[in-house]
Every structure is written in C-alpha cells, then in structure tokens.
Coordinates of C-alpha atoms and ligand atoms in Angstrom, one line a residue:
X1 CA -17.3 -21.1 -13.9
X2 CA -19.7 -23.6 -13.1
X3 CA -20.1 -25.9 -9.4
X4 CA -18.0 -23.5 -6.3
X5 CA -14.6 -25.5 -5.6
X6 CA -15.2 -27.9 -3.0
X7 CA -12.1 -28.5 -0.7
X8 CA -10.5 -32.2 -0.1
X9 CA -12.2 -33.2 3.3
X10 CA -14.7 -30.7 3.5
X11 CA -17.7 -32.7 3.4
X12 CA -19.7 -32.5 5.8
X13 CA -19.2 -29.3 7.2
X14 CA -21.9 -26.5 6.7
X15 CA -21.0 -24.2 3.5
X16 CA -19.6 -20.3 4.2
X17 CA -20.8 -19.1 0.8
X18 CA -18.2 -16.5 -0.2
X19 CA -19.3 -13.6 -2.4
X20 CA -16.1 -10.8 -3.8
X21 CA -15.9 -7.7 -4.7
X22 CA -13.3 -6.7 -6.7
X23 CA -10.5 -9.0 -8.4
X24 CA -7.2 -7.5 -9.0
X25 CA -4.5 -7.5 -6.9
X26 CA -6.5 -8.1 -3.5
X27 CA -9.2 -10.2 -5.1
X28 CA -6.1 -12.7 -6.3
X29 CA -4.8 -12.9 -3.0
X30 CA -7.9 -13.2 -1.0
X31 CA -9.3 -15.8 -3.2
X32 CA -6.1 -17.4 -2.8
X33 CA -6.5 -17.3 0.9
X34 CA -10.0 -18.6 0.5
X35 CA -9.4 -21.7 -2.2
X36 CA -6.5 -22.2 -0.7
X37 CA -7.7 -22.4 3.5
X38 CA -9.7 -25.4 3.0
X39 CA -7.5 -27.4 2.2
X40 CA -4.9 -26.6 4.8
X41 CA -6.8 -26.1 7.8
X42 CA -9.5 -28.1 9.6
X43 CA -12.1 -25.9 9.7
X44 CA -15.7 -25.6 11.0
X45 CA -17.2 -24.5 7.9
X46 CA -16.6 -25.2 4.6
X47 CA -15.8 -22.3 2.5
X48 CA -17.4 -21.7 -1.1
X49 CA -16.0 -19.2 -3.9
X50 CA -19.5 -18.6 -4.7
X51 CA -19.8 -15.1 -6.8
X52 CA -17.1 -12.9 -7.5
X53 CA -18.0 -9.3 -9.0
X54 CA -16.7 -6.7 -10.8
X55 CA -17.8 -3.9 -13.4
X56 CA -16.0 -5.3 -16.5
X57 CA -18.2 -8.4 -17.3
X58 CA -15.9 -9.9 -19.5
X59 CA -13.0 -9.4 -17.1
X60 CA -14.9 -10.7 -13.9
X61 CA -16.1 -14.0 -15.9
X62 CA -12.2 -13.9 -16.5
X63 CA -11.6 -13.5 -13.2
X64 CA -14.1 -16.1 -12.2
X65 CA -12.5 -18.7 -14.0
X66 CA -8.9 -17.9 -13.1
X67 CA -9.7 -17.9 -9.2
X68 CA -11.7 -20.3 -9.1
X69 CA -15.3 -18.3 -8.2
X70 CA -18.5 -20.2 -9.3
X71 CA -20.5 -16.9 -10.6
X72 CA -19.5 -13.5 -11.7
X73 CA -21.7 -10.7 -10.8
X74 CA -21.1 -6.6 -12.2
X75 CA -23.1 -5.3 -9.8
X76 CA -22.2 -5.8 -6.2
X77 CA -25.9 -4.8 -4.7
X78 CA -27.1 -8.0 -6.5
X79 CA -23.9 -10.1 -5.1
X80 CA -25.2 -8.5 -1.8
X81 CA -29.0 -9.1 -2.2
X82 CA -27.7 -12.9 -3.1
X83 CA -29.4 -15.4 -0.5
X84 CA -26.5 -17.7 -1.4
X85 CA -24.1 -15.8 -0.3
X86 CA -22.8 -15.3 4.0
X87 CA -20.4 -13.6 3.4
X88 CA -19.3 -10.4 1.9
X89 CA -15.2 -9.8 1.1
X90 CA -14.7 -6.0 -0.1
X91 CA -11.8 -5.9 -2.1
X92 CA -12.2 -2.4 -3.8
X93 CA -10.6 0.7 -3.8
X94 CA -11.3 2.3 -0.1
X95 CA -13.8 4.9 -1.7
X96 CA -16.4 2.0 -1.9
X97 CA -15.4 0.1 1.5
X98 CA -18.5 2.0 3.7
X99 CA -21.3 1.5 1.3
X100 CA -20.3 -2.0 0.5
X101 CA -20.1 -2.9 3.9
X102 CA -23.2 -1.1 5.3
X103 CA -25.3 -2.7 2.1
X104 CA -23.9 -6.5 3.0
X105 CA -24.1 -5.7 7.0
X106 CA -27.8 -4.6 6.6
X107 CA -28.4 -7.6 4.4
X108 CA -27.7 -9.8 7.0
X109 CA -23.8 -11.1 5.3
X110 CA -20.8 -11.1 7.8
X111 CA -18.3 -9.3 6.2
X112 CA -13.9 -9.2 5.6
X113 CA -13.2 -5.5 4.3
X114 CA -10.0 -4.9 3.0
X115 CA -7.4 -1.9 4.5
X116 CA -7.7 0.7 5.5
X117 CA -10.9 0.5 6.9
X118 CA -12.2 3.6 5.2
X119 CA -11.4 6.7 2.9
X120 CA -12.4 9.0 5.9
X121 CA -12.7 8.2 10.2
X122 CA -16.6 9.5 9.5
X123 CA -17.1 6.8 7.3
X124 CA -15.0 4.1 9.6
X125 CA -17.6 5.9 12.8
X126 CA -20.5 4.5 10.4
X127 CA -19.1 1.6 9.5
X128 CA -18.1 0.6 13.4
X129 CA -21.6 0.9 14.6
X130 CA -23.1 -0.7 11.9
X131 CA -20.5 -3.7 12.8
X132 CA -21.4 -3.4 16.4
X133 CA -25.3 -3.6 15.9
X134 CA -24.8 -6.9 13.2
X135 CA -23.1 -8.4 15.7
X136 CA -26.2 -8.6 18.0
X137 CA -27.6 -10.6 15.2
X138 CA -24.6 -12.9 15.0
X139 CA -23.0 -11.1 11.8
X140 CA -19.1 -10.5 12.4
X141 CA -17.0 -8.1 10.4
X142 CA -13.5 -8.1 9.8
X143 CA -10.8 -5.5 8.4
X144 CA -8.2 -7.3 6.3
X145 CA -4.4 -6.2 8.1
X146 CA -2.9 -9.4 7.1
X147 CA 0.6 -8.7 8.5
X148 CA -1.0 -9.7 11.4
X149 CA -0.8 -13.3 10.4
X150 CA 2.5 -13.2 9.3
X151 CA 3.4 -16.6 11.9
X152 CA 6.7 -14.6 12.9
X153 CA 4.2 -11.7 13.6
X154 CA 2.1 -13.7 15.8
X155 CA 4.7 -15.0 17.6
X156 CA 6.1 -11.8 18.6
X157 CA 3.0 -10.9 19.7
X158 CA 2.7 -14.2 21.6
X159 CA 6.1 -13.3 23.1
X160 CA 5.4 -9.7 24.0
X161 CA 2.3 -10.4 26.2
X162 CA 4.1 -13.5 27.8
X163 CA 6.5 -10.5 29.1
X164 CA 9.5 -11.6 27.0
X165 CA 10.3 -7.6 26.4
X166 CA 9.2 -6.3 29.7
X167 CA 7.7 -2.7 30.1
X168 CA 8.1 -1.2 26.0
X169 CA 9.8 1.7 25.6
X170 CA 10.3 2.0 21.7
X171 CA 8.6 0.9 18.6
X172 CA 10.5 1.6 15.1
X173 CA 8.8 0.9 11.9
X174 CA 9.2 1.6 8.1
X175 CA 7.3 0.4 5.3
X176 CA 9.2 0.9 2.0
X177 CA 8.2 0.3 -1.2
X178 CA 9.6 2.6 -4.7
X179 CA 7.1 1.8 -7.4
X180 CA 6.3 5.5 -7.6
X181 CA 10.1 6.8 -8.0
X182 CA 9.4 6.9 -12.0
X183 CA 7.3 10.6 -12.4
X184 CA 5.8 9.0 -15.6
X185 CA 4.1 6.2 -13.6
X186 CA 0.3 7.5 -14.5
X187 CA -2.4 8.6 -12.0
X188 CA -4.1 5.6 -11.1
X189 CA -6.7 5.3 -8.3
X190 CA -4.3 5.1 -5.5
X191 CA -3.3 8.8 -6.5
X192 CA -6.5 10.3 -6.1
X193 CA -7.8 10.9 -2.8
X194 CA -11.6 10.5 -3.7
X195 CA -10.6 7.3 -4.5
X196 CA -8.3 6.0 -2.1
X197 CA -8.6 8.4 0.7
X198 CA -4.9 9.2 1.3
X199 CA -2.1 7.8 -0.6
X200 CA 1.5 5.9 1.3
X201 CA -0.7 6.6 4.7
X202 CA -3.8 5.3 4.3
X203 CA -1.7 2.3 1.5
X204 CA 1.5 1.5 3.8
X205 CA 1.0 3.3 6.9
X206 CA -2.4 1.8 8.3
X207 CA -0.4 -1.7 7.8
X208 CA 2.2 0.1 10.3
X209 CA 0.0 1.7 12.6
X210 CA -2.1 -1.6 12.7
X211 CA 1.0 -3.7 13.6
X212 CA 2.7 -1.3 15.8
X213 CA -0.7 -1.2 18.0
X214 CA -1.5 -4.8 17.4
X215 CA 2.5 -6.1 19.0
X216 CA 2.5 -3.4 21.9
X217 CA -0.7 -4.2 23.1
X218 CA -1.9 -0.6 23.2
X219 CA -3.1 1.8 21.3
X220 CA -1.4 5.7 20.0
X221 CA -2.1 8.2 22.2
X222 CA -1.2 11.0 20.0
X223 CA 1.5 11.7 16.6
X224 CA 3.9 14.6 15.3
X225 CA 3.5 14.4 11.3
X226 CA 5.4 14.9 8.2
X227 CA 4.1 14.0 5.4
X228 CA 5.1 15.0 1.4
X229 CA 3.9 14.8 -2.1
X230 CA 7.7 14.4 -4.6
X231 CA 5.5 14.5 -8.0
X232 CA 2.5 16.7 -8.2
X233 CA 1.6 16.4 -11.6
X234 CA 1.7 12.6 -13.5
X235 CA 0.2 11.5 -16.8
X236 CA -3.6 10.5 -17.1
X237 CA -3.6 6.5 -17.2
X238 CA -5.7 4.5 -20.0
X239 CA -9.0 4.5 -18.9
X240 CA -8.5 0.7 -17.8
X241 CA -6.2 1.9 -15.1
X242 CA -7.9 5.0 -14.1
X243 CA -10.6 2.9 -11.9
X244 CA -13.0 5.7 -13.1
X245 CA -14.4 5.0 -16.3
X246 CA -15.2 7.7 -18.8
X247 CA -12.1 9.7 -17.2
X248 CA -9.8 11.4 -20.3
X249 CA -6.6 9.2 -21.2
X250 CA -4.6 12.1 -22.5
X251 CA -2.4 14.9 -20.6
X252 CA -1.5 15.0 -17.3
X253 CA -3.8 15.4 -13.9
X254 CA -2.8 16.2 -10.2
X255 CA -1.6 13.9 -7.2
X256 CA -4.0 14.6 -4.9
X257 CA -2.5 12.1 -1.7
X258 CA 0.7 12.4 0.0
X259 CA 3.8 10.3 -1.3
X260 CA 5.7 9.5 2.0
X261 CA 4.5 10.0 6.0
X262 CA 7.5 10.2 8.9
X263 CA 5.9 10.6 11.8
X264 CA 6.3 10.2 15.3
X265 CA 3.7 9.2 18.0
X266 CA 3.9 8.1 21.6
X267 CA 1.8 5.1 23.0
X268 CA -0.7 5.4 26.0
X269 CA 1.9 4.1 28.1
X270 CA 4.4 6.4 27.1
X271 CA 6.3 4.3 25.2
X272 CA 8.0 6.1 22.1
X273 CA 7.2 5.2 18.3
X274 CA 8.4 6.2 15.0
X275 CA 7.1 5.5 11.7
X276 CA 7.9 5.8 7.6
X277 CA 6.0 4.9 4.7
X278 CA 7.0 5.9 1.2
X279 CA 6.5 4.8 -2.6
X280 CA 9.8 6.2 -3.1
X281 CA 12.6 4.2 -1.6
X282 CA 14.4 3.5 -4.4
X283 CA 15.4 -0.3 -4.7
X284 CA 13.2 -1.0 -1.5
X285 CA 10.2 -3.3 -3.3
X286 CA 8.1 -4.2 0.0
X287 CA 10.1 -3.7 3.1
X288 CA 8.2 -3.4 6.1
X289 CA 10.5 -4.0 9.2
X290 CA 9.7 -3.3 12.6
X291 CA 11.7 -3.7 16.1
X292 CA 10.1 -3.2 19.6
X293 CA 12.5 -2.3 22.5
X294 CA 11.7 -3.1 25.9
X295 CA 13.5 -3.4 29.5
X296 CA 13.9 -7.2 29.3
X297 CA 15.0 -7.5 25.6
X298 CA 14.3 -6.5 21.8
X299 CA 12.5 -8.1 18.7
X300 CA 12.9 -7.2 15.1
X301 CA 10.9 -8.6 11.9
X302 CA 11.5 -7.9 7.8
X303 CA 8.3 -8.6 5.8
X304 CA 11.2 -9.8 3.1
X305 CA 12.7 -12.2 5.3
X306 CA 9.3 -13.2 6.6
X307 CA 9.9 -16.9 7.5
X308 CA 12.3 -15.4 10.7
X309 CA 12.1 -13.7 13.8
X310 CA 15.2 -11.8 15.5
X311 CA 14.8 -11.8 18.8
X312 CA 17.3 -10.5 21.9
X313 CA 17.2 -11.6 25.5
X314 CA 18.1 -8.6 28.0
X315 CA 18.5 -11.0 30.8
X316 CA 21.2 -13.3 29.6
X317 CA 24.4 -12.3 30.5
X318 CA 26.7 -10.0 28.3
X319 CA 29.1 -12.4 27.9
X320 CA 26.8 -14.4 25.0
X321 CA 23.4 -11.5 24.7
X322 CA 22.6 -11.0 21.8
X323 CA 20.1 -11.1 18.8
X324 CA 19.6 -14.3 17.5
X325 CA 17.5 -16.1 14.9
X326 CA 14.2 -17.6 15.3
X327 CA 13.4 -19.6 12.2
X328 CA 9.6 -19.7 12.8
X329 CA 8.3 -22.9 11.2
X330 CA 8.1 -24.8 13.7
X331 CA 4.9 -26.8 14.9
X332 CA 4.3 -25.2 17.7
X333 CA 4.4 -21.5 15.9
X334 CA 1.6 -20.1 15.0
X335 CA -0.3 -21.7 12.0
X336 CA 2.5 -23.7 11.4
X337 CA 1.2 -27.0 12.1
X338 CA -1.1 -26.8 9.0
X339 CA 2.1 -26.5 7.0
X340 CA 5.5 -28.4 6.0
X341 CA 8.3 -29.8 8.1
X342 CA 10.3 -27.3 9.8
X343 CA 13.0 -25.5 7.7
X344 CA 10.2 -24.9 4.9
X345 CA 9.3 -21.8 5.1
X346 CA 5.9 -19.7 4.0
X347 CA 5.4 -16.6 2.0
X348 CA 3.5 -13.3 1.5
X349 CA 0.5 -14.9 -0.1
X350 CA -0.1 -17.6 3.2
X351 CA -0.9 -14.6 5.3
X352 CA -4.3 -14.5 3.9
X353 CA -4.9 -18.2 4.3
X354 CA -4.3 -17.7 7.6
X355 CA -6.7 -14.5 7.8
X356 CA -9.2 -16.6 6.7
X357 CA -8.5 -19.4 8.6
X358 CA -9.4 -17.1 11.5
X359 CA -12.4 -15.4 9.9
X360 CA -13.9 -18.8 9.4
X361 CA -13.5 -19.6 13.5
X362 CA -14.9 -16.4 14.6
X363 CA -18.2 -16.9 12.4
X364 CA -18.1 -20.4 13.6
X365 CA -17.9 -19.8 17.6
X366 CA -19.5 -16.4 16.9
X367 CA -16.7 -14.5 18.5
X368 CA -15.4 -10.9 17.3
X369 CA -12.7 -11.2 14.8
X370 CA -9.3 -9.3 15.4
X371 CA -8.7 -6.6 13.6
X372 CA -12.7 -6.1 14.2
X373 CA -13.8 -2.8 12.5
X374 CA -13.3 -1.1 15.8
X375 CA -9.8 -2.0 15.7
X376 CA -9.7 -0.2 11.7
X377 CA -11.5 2.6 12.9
X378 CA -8.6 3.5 15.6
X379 CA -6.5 3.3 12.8
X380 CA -8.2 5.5 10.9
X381 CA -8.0 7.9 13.6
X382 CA -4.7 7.6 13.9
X383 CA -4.3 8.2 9.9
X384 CA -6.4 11.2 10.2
X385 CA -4.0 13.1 13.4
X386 CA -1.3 11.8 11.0
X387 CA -2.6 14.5 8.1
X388 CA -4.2 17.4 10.9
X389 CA -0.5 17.3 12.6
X390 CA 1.2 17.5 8.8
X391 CA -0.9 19.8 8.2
X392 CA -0.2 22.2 11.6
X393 CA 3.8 21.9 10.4
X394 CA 4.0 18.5 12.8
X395 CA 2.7 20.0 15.9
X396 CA 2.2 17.0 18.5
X397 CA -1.6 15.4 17.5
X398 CA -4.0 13.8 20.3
X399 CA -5.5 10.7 18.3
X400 CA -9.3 11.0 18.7
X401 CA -10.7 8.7 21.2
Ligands
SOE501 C1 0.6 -1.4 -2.1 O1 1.4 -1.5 -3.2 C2 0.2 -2.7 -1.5 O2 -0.4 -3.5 -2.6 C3 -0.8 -2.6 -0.4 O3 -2.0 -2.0 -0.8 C4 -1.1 -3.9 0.2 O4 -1.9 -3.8 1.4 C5 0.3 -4.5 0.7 O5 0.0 -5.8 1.3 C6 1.2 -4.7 -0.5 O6 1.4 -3.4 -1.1

C-alpha cells in the first residue's frame, strides 16, 4: 500500500476517490475496471483506488497490495465516514448491499452497488428512495449489471432502438453455468438465502432479466415460474468460505435458495419472453446467450463468444437473408475506440472498465447512471413474481409496479 495509483495522463483532472467493499471475486474485477479505466479512457475525473475494506485484516492489506488500493479498512462504516473517499463501490454479498448503500448515500458518497440490487424488493424500495433523495444533492448511485457494456450488448441495443428489429415479438435467454453439479461443493454464502437473498435467480437471472429489459426497451409486465432446488443438503464449508464467521465447519447444513429458474414472462407490449438460469448445466461454464425476434429481423449474442454479434436482416431478400456476423471491434462500436485495431477483440473483465467509464461521466455531468437503482429495483420486482408464481405452481405473476 502506500500513494493511490495515479493513471498515465491523468493529471490535472479533479480526483474520484474510490473506497471498496469487499475484495474477492467482484472486488478483483471492479478494481480492475477502476485501475484499469484510467488509462484507457479520457475521462473527466481522475479515479483513485483509495481504501479498500474487508473483515480479514491481513487478507484486505493483501488485497490492497494485489489491486492496487492505497489503504485497507475492516470496517466499512469508517471507509464510509472517510472524508477522502466520493465514492462508495459495494462489492459484498447482497445481504449487506442496503445498509452499505444507505450508510454511504447518507454520508454524502455516490455510490456503484453490485447485482442484484438487494436480498429483498423492500430493501431495493429503501434503497431507491434513498438514491432518488441523494440525487437532489448531486450524489448518483449505480447498480453493477455489467453485461450491459458488453460492446456487442450495446450495439444491439443501439440497433434495436434505431428500429433494426421492428415491433419485438420474442426475447429468449439462458444463463448457464454448472459449478454446482458436484453435491459435495459446500454451502457457501451464495446457498443461503439470508445471505444472498435467492440463489441462480437473484446470481444469474437478475443479469437476464436486466438485459432482456435493458435491449427491448421495456420493462416485464408479468412472469409464469418454475424454479427448483437439485441438492438440498451439502457439506458445511471451512469457516473461510462460509462468509459467516463462527459458523461450524463440520456436517452438512441445508440449501436454502433455488438451483435453477425457467420462467416465462410477457413484456408490456406483449411481446413474449422466456428465461433459464441454472448452476447445473453440465459442461456450460458461463453461457449467457440471448436472441430477440422482431418483424424486421433477429439478433443473437453468447457472453462466450463476446467479441461478436449475429445479427439477421428480415428485409433483404430470401435469396441471400440470413444471420451474419458482426465482429464488433470496430471504432465506431461502442467503447471501442479506447481499444486495439479492429480484429482484436475484448473480454469479460473490460466490461467493467467500461461500467466505470460510464459511472465516472454521470458523476461528472451529474446525470443518472443507467442501470440507476430504479432500474435494480424493477428487477427485483421481477425476481420476487419469479419466486410468488414458483411458489403458486407457475400461475401467471403481475410484476409489481
Ligand atoms: C456467479 O458465479 C457469477 O460470479 C455472478 O455472480 C456474476 O455476476 C457473473 O458476472 C459471473 O458469475
């Protein structure tokens, strides 16, 4: 630790003091995103990895050092109290996202919250309005979907409100992962809905729902629900896993979130949806794919082939229609002018670069980021008709307004 990392070219520009919470796998890649943004992007602020905390005080100084952070904290009411720190990134499990965020919004910090917003829509209410009232003192808050700035994702996007698909009629989307399939994996945090809310829902499917709202332009109206829980019982973790210290480390303890959601849902236009998230497609390590049908033509994206777009024009003629290939790295995609030539593509880790790219010009022109917490608050609404239609044996859900 020692002096925050100061991007090449930066100078100049007034500091966004960055303060973390939380440093595994979501405090790598957002402090990734933010060592990383500097340098890539012309930006109106200069960020600053300025505290990074976490309960362990040897692994957060470890953690400080690794990713670059200036200062390690272990308790995140004195990162929040900081007066050196803006800005507030909440990269905890979700049972800590509302009092984190209230804390730091009250406190005067702008704040990125990871997904899903919250463990519970009551919570995501709170958090909503305490976003809306910091914004009348020019504090912004952000929730982290990052698929959102995949560059093919924004293009479609870009594409779809240009007209390019006409009037939608169908949105398909699975997120597929199958770290889960082994029953002796142990019951870590994201098993355990006190901790984490829900499990592939809340996890996979809030990336889902975000995106499938975020290209069509519109929000769910309503949802029919499945959802299922494959292994019920799995072994206690080490305590270093559990996230809960003092829990035991020996025998076995119950899944408390659902494995895999399938559920249906129509959009407020009456376009058709359908939707999949599960921990246990075998062989499938983080496949999110999504097509949109429409009147005029089709798009489809893979998270695993990231770098293209497949795109089908419904108003050329049959004799050469088709889908084709849009490599997306060109200049004038989005984001990619920061990057390499064309032909060299980007990967998972560049989508938050590019969320903070866009945090950093919403704080600067003081406009509402996208996703705002409004936006992860719908979500959550939709997450929670997802579970009250599973649980009513999939009878058709209105998503609360
Ligand atoms: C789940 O394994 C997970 O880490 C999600 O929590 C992330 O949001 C996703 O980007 C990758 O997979």
């Amino acid at each position: 630790m020692g002096q925050p990392q100061q991007p090449e070219g930066a100078e100049g520009k007034p500091p966004l003091r960055i303060g973390m919470v939380g440093y595994a796998f979501m405090g790598a890649a957002h402090s990734q995103g933010w060592r990383t943004v500097g340098r890539v992007f012309d930006l109106p602020l200069r960020p600053v990895l300025a505290a990074i905390c976490g309960r362990d005080g040897a692994a957060v100084r470890a953690a400080a050092d690794r990713h670059g952070w200036a200062a390690a904290e272990t308790d995140w009411r004195a990162l929040v109290a900081r007066d050196d720190i803006d800005l507030v990134d909440i990269c905890t499990p979700g049972d800590s996202h509302a009092e984190i965020a209230l804390a730091a919004l009250a406190a005067g910090k702008h704040v990125l919250c990871e997904k899903p917003l919250a463990n519970s829509v009551a919570e995501a209410e709170e958090m909503a309005r305490a976003a809306e009232e910091a914004e009348k003192r020019g504090r912004l808050a952000m929730v982290g979907f990052n698929y959102r700035r995949v560059p093919a994702a924004a293009l479609a996007r870009r594409m779809i409100a240009e007209g390019r698909l006409g009037t939608l009629r169908h949105v398909r989307v699975a997120y597929l992962q199958d770290w889960l399939v082994d029953p002796q994996f142990p019951l870590t945090w994201r098993l355990r809905k006190e901790a984490a809310g829900s499990g592939s829902l809340g996890d996979l499917g809030a990336h889902i729902v975000d995106l499938a709202q975020y290209l069509a332009g519109e929000p769910l109206a309503g949802v029919s629900a499945l959802t299922e829980t494959f292994v019920r019982e799995r072994p206690l973790p080490a305590k270093a896993t559990s996230g809960l210290s003092g829990a035991p480390t020996s025998g076995t303890g119950r899944v408390t979130v659902d494995d895999a959601a399938l559920f249906t849902g129509r959009f407020a236009s009456g376009a058709l949806a359908s939707f999949e998230a599960t921990r246990y497609a075998t062989g499938r390590k983080n496949s999110l794919r999504i097509e949109l049908n429409g009147e005029r033509g089709s798009l489809a994206f893979d998270l695993e082939r990231l770098n293209e777009l497949h795109y089908h024009d419904g108003t050329e003629p049959s004799t050469h229609a088709g889908f084709r290939r849009i490599l997306v790295t060109e200049p004038d995609h989005p984001y990619l002018d920061a990057w390499w030539p064309p032909g060299h593509g980007l990967g998972y880790e560049h989508t938050f670069v590019h969320q903070a790219r866009d945090l950093v010009h919403a704080i600067a022109e003081g406009t509402r980021p996208e996703p705002s917490f409004a936006d992860g608050l719908q979500v959550q609404r939709v997450l929670a008709a997802v579970e009250e239609s599973a649980e009513k044996n999939s009878v058709y859900t209105p998503v609360a307004a």
